[in-house]
Short mmCIF file of N, CA and C in Angstrom, two decimals:
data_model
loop_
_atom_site.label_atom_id
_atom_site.label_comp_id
_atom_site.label_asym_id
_atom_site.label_seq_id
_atom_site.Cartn_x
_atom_site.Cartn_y
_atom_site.Cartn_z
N UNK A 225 -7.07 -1.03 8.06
CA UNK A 225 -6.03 -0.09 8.27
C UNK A 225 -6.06 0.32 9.73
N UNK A 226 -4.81 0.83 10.17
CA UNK A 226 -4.86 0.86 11.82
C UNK A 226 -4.11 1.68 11.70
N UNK A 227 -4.32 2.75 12.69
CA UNK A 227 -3.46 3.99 13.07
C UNK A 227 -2.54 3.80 14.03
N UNK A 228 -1.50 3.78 13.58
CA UNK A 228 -0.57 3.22 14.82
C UNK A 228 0.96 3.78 14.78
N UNK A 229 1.47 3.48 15.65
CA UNK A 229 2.76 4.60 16.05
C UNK A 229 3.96 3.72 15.06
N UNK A 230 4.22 2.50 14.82
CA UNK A 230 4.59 1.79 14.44
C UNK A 230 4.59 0.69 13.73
N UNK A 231 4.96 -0.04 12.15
CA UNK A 231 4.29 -0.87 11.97
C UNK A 231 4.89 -2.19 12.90
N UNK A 232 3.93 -3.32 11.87
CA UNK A 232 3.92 -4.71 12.37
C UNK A 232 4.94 -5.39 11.76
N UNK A 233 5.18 -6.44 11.78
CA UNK A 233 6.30 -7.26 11.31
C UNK A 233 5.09 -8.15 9.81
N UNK A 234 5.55 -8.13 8.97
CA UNK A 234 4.75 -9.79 7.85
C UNK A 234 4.75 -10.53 8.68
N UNK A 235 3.92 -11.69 8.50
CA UNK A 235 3.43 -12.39 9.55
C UNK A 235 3.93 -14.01 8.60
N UNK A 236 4.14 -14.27 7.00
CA UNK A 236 4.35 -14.83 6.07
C UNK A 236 5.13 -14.59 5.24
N UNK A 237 5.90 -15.28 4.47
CA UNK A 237 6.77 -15.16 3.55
C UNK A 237 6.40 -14.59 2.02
N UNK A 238 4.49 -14.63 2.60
CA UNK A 238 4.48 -14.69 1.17
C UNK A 238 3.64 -13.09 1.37
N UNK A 239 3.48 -12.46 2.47
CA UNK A 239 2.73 -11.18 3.02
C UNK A 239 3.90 -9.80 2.95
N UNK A 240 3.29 -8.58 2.70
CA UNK A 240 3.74 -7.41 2.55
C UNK A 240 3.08 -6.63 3.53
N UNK A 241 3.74 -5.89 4.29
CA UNK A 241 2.94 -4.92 5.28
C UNK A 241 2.95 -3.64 4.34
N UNK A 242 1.95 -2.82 4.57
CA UNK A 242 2.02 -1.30 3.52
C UNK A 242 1.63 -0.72 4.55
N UNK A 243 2.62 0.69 4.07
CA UNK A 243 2.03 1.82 5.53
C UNK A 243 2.46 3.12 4.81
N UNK A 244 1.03 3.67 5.07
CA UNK A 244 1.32 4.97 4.07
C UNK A 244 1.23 6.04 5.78
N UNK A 245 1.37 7.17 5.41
CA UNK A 245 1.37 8.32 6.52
C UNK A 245 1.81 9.71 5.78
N UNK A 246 1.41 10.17 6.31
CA UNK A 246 0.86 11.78 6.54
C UNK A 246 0.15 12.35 5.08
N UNK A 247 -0.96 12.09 4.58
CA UNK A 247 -2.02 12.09 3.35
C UNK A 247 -3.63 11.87 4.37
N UNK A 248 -3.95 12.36 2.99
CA UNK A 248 -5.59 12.42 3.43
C UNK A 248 -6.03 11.25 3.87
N UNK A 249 -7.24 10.96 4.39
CA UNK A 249 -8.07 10.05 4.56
C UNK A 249 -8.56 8.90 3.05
N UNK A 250 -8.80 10.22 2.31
CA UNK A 250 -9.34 9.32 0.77
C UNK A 250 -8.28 8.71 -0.12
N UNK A 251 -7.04 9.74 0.24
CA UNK A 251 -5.85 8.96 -0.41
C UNK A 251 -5.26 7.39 -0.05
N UNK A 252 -5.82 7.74 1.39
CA UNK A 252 -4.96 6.41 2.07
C UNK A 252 -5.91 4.97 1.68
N UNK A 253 -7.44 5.33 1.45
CA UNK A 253 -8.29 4.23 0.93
C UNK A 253 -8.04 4.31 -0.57
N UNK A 254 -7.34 5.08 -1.42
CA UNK A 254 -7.77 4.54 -2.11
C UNK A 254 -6.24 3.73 -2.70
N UNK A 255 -5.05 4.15 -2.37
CA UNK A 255 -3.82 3.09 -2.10
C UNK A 255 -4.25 1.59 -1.60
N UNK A 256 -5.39 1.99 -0.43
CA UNK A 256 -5.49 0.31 0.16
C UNK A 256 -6.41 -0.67 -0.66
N UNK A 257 -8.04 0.99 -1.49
CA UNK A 257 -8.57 0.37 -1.93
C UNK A 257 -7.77 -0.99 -3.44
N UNK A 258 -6.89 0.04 -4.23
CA UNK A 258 -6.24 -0.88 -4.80
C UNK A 258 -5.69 -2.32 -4.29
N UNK A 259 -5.17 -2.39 -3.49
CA UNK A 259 -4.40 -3.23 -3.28
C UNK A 259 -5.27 -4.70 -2.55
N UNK A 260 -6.43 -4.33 -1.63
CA UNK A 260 -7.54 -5.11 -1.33
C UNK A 260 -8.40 -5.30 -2.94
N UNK A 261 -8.49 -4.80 -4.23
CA UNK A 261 -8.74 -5.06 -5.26
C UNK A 261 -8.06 -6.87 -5.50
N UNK A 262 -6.58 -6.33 -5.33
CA UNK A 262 -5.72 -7.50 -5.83
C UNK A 262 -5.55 -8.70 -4.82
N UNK A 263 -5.30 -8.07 -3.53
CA UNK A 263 -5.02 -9.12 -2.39
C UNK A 263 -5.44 -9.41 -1.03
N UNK A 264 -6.17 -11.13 -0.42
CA UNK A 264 -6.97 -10.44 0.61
C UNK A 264 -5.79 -9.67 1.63
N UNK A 265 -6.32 -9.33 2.69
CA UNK A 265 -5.77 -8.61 3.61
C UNK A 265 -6.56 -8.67 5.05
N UNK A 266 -5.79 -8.40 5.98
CA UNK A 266 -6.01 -8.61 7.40
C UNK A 266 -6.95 -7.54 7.49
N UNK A 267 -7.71 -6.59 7.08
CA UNK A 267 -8.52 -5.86 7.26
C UNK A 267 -9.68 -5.82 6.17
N UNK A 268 -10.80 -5.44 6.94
CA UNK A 268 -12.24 -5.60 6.38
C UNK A 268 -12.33 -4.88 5.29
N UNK A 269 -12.91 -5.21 3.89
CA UNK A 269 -12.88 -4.57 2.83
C UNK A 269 -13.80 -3.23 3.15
N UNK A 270 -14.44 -3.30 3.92
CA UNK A 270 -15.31 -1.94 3.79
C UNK A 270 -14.57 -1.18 4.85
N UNK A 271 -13.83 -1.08 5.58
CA UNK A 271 -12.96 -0.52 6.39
C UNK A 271 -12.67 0.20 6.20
N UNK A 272 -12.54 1.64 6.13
CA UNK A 272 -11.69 3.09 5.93
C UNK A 272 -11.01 3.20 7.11
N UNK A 273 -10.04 3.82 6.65
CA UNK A 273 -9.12 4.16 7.77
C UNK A 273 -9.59 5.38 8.18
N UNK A 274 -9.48 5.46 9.55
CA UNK A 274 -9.43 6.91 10.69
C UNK A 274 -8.71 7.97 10.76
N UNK A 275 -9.00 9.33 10.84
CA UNK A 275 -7.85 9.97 11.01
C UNK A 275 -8.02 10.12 12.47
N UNK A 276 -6.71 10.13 12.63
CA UNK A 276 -6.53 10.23 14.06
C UNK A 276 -6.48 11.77 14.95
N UNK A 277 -6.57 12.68 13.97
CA UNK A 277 -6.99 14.01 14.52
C UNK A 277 -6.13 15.25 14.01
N UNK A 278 -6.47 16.19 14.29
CA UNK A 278 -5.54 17.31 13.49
C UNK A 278 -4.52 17.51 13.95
N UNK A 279 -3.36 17.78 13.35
CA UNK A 279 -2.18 17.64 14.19
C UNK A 279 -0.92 16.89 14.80
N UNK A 280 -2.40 15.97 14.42
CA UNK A 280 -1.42 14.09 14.66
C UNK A 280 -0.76 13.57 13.41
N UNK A 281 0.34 12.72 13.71
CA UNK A 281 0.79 12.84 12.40
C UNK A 281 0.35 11.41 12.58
N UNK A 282 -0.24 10.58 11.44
CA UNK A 282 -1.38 9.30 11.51
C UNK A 282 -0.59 8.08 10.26
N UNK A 283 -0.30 7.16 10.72
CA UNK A 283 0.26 5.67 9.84
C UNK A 283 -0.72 5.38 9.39
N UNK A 284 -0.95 4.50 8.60
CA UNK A 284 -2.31 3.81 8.17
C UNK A 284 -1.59 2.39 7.55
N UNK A 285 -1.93 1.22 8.10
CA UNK A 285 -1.07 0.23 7.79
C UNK A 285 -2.00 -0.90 7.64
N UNK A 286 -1.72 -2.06 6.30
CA UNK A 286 -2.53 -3.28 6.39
C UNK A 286 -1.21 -3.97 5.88
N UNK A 287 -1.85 -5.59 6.33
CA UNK A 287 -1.08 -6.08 5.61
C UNK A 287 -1.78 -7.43 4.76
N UNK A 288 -0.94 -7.38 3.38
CA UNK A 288 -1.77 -8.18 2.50
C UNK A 288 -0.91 -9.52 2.19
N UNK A 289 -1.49 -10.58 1.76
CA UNK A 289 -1.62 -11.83 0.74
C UNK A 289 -1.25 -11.75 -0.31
N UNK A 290 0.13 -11.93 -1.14
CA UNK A 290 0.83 -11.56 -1.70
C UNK A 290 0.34 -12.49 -3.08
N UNK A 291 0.33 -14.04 -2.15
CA UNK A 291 1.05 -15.85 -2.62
C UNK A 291 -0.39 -15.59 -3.67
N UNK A 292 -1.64 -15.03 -4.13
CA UNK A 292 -2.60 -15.48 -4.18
C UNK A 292 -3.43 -14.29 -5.22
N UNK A 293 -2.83 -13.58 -6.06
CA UNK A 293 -3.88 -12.35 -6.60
C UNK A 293 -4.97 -12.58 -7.21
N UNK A 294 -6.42 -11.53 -6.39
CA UNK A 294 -7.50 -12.02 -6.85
C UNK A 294 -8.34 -11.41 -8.20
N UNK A 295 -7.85 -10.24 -8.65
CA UNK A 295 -7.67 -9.45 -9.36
C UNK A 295 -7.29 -8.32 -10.24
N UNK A 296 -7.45 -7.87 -11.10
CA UNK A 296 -6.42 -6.65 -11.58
C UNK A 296 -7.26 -5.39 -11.05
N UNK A 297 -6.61 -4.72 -10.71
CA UNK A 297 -6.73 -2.96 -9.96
C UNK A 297 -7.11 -2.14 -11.30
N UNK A 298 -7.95 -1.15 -11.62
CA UNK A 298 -8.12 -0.13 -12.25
C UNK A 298 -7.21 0.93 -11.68
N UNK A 299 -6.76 1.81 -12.55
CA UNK A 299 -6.35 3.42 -12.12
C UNK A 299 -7.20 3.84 -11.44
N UNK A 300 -6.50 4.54 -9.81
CA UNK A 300 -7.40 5.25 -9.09
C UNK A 300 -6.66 6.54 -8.96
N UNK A 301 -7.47 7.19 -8.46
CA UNK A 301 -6.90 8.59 -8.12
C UNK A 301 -6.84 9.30 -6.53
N UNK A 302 -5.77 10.00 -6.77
CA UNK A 302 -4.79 10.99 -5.65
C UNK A 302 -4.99 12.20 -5.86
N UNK A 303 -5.51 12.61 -4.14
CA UNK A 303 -5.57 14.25 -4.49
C UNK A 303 -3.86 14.70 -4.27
N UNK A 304 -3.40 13.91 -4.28
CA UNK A 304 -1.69 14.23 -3.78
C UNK A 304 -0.62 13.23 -3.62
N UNK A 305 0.37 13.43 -4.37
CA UNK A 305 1.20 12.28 -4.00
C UNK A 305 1.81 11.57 -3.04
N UNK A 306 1.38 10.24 -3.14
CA UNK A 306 1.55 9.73 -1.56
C UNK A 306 2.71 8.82 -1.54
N UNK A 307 3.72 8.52 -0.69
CA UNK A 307 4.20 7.47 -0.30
C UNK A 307 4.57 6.45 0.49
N UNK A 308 4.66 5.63 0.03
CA UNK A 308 4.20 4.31 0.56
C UNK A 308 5.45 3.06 0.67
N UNK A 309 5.39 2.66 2.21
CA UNK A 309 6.50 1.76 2.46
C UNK A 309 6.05 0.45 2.41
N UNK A 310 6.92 -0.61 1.80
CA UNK A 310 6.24 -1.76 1.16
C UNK A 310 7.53 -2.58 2.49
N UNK A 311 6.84 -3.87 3.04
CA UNK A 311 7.89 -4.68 3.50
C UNK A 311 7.61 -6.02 3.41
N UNK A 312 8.53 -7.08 3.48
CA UNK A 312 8.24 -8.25 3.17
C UNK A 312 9.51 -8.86 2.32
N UNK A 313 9.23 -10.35 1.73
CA UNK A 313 10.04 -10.90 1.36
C UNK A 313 10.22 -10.98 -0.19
N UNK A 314 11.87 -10.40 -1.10
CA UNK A 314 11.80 -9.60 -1.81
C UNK A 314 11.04 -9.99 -3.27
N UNK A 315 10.09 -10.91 -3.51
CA UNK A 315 9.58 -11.35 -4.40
C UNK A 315 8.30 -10.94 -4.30
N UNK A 316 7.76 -10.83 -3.00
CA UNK A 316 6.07 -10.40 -2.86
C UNK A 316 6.35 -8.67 -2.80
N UNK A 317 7.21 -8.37 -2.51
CA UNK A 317 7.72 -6.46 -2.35
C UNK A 317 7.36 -6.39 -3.60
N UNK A 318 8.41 -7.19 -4.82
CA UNK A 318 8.14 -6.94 -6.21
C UNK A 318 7.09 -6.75 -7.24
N UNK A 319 6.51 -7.73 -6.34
CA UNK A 319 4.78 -8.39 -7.10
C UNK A 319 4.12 -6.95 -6.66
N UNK A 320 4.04 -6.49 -5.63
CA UNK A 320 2.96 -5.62 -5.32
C UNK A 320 3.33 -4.28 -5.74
N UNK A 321 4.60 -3.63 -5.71
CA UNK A 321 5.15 -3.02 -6.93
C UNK A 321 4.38 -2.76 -8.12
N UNK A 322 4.89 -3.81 -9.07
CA UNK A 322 3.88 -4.43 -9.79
C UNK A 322 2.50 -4.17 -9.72
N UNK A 323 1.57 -4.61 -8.81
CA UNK A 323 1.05 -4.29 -8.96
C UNK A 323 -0.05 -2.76 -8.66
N UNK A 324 0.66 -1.95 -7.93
CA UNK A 324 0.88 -0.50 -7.53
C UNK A 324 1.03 -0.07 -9.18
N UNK A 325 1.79 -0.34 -9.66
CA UNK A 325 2.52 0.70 -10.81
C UNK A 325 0.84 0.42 -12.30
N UNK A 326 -0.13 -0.79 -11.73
CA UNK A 326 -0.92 -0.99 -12.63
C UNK A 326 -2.14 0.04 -12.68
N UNK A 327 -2.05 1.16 -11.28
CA UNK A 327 -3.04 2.03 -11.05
C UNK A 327 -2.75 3.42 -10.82
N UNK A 328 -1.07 3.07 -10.25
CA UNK A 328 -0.81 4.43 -10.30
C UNK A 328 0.58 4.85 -11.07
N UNK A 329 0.97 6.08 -11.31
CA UNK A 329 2.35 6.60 -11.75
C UNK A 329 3.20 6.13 -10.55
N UNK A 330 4.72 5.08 -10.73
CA UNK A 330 5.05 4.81 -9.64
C UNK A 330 6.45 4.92 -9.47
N UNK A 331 7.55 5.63 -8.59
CA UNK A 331 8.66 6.55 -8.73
C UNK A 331 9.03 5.48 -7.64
N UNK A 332 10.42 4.70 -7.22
CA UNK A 332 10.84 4.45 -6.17
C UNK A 332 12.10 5.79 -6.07
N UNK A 333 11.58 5.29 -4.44
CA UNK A 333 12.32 6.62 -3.87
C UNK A 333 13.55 6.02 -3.30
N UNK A 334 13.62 4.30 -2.69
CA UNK A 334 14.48 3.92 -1.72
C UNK A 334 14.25 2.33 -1.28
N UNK A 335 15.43 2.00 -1.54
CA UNK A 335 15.26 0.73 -1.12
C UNK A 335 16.05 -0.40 -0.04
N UNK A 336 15.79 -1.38 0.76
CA UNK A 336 17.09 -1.85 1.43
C UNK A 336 16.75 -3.23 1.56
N UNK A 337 17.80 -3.61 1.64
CA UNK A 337 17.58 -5.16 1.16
C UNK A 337 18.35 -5.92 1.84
N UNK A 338 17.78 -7.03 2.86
CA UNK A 338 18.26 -7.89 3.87
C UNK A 338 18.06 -9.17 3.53
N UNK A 339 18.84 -10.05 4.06
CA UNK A 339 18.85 -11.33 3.68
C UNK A 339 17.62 -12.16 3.23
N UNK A 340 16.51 -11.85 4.66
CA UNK A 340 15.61 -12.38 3.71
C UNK A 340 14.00 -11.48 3.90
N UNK A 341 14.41 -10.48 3.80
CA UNK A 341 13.50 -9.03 3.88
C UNK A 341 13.81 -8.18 2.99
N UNK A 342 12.29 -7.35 2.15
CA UNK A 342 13.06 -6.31 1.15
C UNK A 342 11.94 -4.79 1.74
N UNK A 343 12.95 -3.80 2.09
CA UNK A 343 12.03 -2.48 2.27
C UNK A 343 12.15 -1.79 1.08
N UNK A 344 10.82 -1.24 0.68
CA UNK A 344 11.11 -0.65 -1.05
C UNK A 344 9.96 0.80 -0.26
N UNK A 345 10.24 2.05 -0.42
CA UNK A 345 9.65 3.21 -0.43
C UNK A 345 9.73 3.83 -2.21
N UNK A 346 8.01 3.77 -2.12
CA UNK A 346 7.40 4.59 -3.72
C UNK A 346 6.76 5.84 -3.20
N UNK A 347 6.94 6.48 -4.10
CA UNK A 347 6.24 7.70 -4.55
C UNK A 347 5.38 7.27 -5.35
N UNK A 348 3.90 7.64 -4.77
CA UNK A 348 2.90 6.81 -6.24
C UNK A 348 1.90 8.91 -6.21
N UNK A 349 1.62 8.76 -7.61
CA UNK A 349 1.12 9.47 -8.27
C UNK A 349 -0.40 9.10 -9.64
N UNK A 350 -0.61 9.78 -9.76
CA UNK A 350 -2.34 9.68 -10.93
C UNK A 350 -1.29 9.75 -12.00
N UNK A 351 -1.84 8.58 -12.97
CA UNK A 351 -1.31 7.96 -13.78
C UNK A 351 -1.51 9.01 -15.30
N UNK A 352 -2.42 9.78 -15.29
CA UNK A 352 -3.26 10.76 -16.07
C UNK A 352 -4.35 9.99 -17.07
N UNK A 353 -4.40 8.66 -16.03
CA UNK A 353 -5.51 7.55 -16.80
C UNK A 353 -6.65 7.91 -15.99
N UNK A 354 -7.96 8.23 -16.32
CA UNK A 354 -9.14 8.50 -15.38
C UNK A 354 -9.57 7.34 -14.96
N UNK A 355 -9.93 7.66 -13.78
CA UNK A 355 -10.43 6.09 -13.16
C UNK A 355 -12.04 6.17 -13.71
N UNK A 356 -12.49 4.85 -13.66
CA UNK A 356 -13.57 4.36 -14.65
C UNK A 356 -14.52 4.37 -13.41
#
């Protein structure tokens, strides 16, 4: 995860960039931890993201391996509901959706859809399943 003013572009057809912002530190690992559950990703599994300081308003962005899931995600938990912008091409947006909605309560808020790009914004929430 990288703190940054802006995200990155997918780098693959078959890759999703995720970028959550303005949530805790533990929230933002544990959105990524899910999703590094299911898919590799350009960042180190033991990696936590940084906050970038009080005041700052902080992105936290990876981007994952869509073409390839390595496993199923358990329910994790949120001290607060976070949301989260999904980008990529609109079949891997879907999949990871998908697989978002397998850990957490998952609300879309917004979506836009380009020829061959899909932006999907969720509201993800604790499922009222305890994580194991």
């Amino acid at each position: 995860m990288s703190t940054t003013a802006g995200p990155e572009q997918p780098r693959s057809a078959s890759q999703v960039l995720v970028a959550v912002s303005g949530i805790s530190r533990d929230d933002a690992e544990a959105v990524f931890g899910v999703l590094r559950t299911a898919y590799a990703s350009d960042q180190a599994t033991a990696q936590l993201p940084q906050d970038a300081g009080e005041g700052r308003p902080t992105v936290w962005t990876s981007v994952f391996e869509v073409a390839d899931p390595r496993a199923e995600p358990r329910p994790a938990s949120l001290t607060a509901p976070v949301t989260a912008d999904l980008q990529g091409g609109p079949l891997p947006v879907r999949q990871m959706a998908e697989i978002l909605a397998r850990a957490f309560e998952v609300r879309e808020q917004g979506a836009v859809a380009g020829d061959q790009e899909r932006e999907l914004r969720l509201r993800l929430s604790n499922t009222g399943i305890r994580p194991s």
